[in-house]
Coordinates of C-alpha atoms in Angstrom, one line a residue:
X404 CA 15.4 137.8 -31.3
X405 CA 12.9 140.5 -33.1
X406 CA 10.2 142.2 -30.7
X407 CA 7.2 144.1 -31.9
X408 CA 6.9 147.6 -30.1
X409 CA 3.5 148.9 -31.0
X410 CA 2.7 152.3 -29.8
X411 CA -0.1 155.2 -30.7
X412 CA 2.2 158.2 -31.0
X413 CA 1.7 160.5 -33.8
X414 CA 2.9 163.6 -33.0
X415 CA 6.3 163.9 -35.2
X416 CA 8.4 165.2 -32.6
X417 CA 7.2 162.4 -30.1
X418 CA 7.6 159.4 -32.9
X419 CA 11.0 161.3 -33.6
X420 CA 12.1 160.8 -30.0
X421 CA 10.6 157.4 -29.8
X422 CA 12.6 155.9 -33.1
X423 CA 15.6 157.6 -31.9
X424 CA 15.1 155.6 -28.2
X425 CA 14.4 152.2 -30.2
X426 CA 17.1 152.9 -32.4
X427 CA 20.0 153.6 -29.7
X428 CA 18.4 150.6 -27.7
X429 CA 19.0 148.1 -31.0
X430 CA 22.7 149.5 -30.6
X431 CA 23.0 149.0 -27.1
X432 CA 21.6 146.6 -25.1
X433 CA 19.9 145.0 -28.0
X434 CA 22.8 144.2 -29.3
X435 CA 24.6 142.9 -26.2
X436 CA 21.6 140.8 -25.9
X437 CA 20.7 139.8 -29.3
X438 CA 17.2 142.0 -29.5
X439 CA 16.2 143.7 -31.5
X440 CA 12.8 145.7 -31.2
X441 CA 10.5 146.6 -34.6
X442 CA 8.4 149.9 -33.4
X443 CA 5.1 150.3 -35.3
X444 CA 2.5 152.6 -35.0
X445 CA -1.3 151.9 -34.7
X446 CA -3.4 154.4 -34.7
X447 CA -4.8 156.5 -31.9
X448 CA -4.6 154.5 -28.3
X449 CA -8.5 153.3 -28.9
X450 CA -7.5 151.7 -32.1
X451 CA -4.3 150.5 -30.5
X452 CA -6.3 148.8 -28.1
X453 CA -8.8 147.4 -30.4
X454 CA -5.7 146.0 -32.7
X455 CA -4.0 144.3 -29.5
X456 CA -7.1 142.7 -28.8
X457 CA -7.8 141.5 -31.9
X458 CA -3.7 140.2 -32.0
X459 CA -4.1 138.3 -28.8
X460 CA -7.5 136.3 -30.1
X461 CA -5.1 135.2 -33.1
X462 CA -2.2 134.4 -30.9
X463 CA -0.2 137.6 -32.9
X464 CA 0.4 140.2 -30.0
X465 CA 2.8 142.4 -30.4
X466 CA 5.8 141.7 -27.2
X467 CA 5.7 145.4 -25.9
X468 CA 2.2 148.0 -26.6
X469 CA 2.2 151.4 -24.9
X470 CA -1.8 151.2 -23.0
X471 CA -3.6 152.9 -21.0
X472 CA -4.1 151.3 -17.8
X473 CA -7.8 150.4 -18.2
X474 CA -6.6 148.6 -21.5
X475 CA -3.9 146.6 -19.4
X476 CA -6.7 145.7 -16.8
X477 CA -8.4 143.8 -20.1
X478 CA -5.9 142.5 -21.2
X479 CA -5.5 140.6 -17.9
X480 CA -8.6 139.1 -18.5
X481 CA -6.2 136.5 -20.5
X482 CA -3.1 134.9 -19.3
X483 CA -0.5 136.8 -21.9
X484 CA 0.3 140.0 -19.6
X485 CA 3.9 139.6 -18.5
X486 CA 4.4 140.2 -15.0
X487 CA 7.2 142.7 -14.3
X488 CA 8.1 142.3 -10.9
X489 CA 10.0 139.6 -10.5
X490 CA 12.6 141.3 -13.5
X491 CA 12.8 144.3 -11.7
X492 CA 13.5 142.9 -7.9
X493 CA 16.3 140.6 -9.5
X494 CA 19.8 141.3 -8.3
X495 CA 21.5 140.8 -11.5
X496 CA 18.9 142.8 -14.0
X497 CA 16.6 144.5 -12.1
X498 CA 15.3 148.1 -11.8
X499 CA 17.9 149.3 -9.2
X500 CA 16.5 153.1 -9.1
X501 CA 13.0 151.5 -9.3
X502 CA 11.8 154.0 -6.4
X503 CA 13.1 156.6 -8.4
X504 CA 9.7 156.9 -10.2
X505 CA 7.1 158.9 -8.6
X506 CA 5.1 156.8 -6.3
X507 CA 2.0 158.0 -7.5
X508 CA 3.0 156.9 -11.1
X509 CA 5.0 153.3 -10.3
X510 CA 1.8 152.1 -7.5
X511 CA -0.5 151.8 -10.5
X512 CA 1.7 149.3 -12.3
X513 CA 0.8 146.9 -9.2
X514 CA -3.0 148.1 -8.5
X515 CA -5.1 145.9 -10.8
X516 CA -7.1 142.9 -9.8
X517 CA -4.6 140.2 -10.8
X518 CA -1.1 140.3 -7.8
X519 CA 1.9 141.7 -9.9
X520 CA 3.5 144.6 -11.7
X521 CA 2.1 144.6 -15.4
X522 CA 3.0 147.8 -16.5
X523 CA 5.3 150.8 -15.8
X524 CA 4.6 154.5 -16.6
X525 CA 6.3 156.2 -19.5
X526 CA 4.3 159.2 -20.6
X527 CA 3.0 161.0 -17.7
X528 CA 0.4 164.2 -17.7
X529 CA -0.9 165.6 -14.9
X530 CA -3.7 168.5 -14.3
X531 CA -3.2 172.0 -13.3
X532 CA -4.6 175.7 -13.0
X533 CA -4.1 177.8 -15.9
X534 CA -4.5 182.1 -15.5
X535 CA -4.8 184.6 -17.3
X536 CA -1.7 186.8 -15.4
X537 CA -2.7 190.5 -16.8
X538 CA -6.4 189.8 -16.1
X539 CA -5.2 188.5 -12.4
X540 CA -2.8 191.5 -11.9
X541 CA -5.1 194.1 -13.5
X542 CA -7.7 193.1 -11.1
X543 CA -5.6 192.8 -8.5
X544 CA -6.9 189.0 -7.9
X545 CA -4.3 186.4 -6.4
X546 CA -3.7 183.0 -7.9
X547 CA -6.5 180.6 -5.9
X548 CA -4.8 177.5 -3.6
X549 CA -7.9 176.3 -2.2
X550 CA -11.4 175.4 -3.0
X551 CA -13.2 178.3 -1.3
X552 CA -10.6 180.1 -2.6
X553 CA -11.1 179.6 -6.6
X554 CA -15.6 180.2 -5.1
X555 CA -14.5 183.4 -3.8
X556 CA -12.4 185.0 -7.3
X557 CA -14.8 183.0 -9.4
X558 CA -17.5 185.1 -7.7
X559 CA -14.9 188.3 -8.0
X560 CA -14.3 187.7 -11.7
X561 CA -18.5 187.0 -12.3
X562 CA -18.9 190.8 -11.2
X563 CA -16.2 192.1 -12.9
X564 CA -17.2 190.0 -16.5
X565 CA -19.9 189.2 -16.5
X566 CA -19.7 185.8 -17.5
X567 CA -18.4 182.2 -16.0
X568 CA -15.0 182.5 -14.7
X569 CA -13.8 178.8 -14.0
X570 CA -14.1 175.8 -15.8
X571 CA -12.4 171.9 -15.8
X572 CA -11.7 169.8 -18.9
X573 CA -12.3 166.3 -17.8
X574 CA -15.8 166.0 -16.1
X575 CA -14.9 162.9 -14.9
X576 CA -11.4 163.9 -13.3
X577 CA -13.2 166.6 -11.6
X578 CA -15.0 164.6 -9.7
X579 CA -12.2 161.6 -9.3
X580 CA -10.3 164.2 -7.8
X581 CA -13.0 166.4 -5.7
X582 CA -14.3 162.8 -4.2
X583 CA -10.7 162.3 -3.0
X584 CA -10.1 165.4 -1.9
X585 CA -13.3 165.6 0.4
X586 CA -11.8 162.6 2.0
X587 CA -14.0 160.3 -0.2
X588 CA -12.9 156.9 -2.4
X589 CA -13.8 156.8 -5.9
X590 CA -13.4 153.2 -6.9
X591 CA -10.6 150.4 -6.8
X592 CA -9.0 147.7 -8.6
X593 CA -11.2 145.2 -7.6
X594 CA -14.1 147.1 -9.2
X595 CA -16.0 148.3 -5.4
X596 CA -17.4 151.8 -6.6
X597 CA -17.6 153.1 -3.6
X598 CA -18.8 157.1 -4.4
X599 CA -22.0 155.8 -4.9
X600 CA -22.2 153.2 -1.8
X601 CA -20.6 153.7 1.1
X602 CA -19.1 157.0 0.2
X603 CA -22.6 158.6 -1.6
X604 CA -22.4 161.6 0.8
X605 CA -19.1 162.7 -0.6
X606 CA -20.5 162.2 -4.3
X607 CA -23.7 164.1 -3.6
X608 CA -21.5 166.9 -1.8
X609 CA -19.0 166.8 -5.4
X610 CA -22.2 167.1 -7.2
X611 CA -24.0 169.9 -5.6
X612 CA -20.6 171.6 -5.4
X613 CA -20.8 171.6 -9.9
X614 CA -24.1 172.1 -9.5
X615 CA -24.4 175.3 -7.1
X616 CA -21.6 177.1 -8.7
X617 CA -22.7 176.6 -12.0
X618 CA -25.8 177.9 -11.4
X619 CA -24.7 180.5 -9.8
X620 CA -23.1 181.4 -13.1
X621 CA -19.4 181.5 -11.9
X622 CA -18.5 178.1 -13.5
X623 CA -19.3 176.7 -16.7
X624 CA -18.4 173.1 -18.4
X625 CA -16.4 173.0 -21.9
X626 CA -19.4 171.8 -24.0
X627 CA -18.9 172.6 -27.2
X628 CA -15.9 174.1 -26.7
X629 CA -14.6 170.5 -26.0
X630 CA -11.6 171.9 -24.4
X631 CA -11.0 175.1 -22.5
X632 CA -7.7 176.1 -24.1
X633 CA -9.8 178.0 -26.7
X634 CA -11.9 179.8 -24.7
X635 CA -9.0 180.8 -22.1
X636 CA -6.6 181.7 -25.4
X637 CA -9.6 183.5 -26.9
X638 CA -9.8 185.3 -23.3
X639 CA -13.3 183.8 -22.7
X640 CA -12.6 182.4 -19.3
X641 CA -9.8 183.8 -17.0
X642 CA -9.1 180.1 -15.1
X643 CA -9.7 176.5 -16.1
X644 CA -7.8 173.1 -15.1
X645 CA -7.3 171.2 -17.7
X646 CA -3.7 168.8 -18.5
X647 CA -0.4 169.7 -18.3
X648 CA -0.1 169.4 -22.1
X649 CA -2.6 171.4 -23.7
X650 CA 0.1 173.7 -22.6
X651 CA 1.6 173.6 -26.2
X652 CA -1.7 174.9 -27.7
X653 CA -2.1 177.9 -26.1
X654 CA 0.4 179.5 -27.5
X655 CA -0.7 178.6 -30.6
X656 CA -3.7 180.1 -30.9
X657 CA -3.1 183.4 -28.9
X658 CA 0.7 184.3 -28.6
X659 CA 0.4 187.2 -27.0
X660 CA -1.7 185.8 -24.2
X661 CA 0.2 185.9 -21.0
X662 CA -0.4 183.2 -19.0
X663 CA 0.8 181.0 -16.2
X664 CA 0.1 177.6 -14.6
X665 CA -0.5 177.1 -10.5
X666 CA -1.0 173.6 -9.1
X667 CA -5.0 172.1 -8.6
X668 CA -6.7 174.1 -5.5
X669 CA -6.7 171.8 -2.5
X670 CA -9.6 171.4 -0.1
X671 CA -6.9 170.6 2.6
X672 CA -3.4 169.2 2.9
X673 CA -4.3 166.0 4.7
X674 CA -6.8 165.2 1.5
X675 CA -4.2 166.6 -0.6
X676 CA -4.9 165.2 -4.4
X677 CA -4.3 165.6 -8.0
X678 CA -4.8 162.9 -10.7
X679 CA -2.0 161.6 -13.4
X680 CA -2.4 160.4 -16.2
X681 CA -0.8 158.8 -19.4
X682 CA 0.6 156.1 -20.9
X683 CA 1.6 153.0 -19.9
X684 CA 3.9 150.1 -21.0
X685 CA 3.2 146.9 -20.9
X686 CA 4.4 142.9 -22.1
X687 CA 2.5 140.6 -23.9
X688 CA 3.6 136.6 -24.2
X689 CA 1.6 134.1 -26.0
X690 CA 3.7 132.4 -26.6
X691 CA 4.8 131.6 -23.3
X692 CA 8.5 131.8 -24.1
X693 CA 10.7 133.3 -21.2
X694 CA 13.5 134.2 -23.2
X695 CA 10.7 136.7 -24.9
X696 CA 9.3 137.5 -21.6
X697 CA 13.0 139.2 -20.6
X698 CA 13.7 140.5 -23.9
X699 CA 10.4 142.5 -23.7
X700 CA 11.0 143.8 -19.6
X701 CA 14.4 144.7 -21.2
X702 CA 13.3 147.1 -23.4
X703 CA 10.4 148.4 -21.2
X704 CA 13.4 148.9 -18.9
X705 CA 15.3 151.1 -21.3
X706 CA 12.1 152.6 -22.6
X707 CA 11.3 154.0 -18.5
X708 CA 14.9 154.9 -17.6
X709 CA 16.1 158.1 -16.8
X710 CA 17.8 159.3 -19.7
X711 CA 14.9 157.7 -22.3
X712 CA 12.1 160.0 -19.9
X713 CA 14.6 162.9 -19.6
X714 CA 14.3 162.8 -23.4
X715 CA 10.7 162.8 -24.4
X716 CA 10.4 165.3 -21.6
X717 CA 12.8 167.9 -23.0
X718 CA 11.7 167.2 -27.2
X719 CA 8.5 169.6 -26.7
X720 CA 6.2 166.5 -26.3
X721 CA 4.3 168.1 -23.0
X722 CA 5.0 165.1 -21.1
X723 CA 6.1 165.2 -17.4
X724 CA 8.8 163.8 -16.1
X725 CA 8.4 160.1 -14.2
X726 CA 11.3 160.5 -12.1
X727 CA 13.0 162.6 -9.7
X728 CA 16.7 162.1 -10.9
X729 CA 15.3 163.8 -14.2
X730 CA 13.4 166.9 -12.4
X731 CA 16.7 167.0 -11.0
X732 CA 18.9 167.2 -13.6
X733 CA 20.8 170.2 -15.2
X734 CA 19.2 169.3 -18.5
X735 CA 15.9 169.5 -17.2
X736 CA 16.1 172.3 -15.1
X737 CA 17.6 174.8 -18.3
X738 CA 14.7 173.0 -20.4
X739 CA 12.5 174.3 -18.0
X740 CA 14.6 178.1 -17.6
X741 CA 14.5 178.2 -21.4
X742 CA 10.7 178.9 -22.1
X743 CA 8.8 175.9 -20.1
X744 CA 8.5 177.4 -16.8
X745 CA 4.9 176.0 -17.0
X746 CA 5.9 172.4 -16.3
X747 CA 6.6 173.7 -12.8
X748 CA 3.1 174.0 -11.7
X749 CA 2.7 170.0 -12.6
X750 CA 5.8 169.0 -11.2
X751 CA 5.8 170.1 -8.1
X752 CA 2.0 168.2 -7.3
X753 CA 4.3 164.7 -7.8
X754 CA 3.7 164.1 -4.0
X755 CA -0.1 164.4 -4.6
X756 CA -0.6 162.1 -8.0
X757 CA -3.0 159.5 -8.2
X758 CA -3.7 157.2 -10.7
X759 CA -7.3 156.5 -12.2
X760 CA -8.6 152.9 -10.9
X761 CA -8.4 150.1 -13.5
X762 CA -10.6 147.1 -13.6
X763 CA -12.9 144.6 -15.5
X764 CA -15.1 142.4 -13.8
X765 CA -17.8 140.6 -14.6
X766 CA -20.5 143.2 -13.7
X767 CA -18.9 145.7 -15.2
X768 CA -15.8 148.1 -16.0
X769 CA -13.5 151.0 -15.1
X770 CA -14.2 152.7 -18.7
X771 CA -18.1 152.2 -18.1
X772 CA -18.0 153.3 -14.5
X773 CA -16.1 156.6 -15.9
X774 CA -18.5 157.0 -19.2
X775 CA -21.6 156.8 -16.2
X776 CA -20.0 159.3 -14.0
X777 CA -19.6 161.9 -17.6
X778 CA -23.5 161.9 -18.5
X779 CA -24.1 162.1 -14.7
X780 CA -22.0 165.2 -14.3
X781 CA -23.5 166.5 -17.6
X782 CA -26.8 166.0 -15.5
X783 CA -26.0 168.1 -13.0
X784 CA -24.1 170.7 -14.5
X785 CA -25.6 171.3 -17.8
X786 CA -29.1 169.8 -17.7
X787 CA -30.0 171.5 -14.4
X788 CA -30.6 167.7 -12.9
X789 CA -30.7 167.3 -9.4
X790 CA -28.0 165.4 -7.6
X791 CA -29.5 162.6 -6.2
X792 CA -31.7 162.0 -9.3
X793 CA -28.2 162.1 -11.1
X794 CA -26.3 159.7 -8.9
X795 CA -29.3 157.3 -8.9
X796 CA -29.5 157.2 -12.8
X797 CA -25.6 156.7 -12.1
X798 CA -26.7 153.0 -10.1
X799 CA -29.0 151.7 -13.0
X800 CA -26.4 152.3 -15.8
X801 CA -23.5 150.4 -13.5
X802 CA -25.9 148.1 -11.8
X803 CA -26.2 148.9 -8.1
X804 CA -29.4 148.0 -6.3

């Protein structure tokens, strides 16, 4: 039996690792089992998604696509999504070091609308601090854990620069993850958007938090920029948070910066939270054949075992592990001794992941709740908006009365 793997990785020594995984998987259980999977790329992960769609309206889906999980909540809009977990619970091929996985990581293969397990992580990213370690030590600054303490340096390194001294990449995880850690929900699988219903007061408090400090000159958004691994190479900006694998740019573009990664300040322990992201795997069947549907959790299986993620982790792709038993292991522990000391940082936040809410409902959509909450942080922070103007424009664009 041939599967079709399609996938959105481009960077060589990523594919490299992935060809070499499909390859030993042909040789191995494929061939105990009489599979054998065809990998082919697709373009980036938007024109992935656009090419699976278009597949499943002619009834040509490929068996296995790497997604993103608000993808895989569309996808479920139709009844080709494979469900996983009745392969994985079975005694006789089942995912015996299934709990292996990060919580934080597996729990989103379950939390869509539709009951089931219709995807598995495989390439995992998470946020943390990066610092500029001479500016810290020459200033005699120490590395911020909390939210009043990244206020109170910000405000330090403002008087010593001049300038802004903290920003965040992703607008939209910023506030994901300040909501959550203020105690607040953002929004769920069922598509409730709670930050701007029952829990408005933590959204407005998010908001004014951007909105203070920012014009108080002490933070500053990307804009431009896009990113802040130029800026902070460049030695624009001391501190930003931004993903664990913009850590192979920096270097890059200023080698002699010395620089280090801390985990995401908390506002308290109980709150404790710090979103992950990345790809996901997932089955398609149209043709309703359940001798495809097992080939296909088969090689999803392989694809989100311990030795495939200890793998891609250890190739230079900037992916985090998914599992403990490969943060664990010997190989992983050198790779990280040997130069990658910065994966640390992300690492040790796997207790505090969460996963971005999928869903697609009628009314409206995770990607469009997420594309409202951008241009109403934008508001805010750049266009000197005020925050209950901004979260109101936020309840026309999703439609909240």
């Amino acid at each position: 039996m041939e599967l079709q793997y399609w996938h959105s990785i481009s960077n060589p020594i990523h594919l490299e690792v992935l060809e070499n995984l499909v390859e030993e998987f042909n040789e191995t259980v494929g061939k105990e089992k009489n599979i054998s999977v065809v990998p082919t790329f697709n373009g980036s992960s938007a024109d992935l998604y656009s090419n699976v769609i278009a597949a499943i309206k002619a009834g040509t889906a490929p068996d296995v696509t790497l997604a993103l999980r608000p993808y895989v909540a569309d996808y479920l809009q139709t009844e080709y999504v494979v469900d996983l977990a009745p392969y994985i619970a079975d005694e006789k091929v089942g995912m015996s070091d299934f709990d292996d996985i990060f919580e934080g990581l597996s729990d989103g293969g379950s939390n869509y609308a539709k009951e089931g397990m219709y995807s598995l992580p495989i390439h995992s990213y998470s946020e943390v601090l990066y610092y500029n370690v001479d500016f810290f030590n020459e200033n005699k600054l120490s590395v911020p854990k909390t939210w009043d303490e990244l206020i109170a340096t910000s405000k330090k390194i403002h008087e010593i620069t001049g300038a802004p001294a903290f920003g965040w990449d992703n607008l939209v995880g910023s506030f994901m993850t300040l909501v959550k850690q203020y105690g607040g929900r953002y929004t769920d699988q069922d598509g409730n958007i709670y930050f701007a219903k029952e829990d408005e007061d933590v959204a407005l408090k998010v908001l004014n938090l951007w909105k203070d400090n920012v014009e108080a000159g002490i933070w500053r958004t990307a804009g431009e920029d896009m990113f802040f691994s130029g800026p902070f190479a460049n030695e624009q900006i001391p501190m930003y948070i931004g993903d664990s694998v913009e850590a192979g740019y920096i270097p890059n573009k200023n080698p002699d910066l010395n620089w280090a990664t801390a985990p995401v300040p908390q506002v308290s322990e109980d709150t404790a939270a710090n979103l992950s992201a990345g790809h996901v795997i997932t089955a398609l069947n149209t043709t309703g054949d359940p001798e495809r549907a097992y080939a296909s959790y088969e090689l999803i299986k392989f694809m989100t075992s311990k030795e495939a993620n200890l793998a891609v982790v250890t190739a230079g792709t900037g992916y985090l592990p998914i599992r403990q038993t490969v943060v664990d292991s010997e190989e992983y522990q050198n790779y990280v001794k040997d130069g990658h000391d910065f994966l640390t940082a992300a690492v040790d936040q796997s207790d505090k992941y969460f996963y971005e809410p999928a869903f697609t409902n009628e009314i409206t959509t995770s990607s469009a709740v997420n594309g409202a909450v951008k241009i109403m942080m934008q508001e805010v922070a750049e266009n000197k908006v005020d925050a209950e103007t901004a979260l109101n424009n936020l309840k026309q664009t999703v439609g909240i009365q």
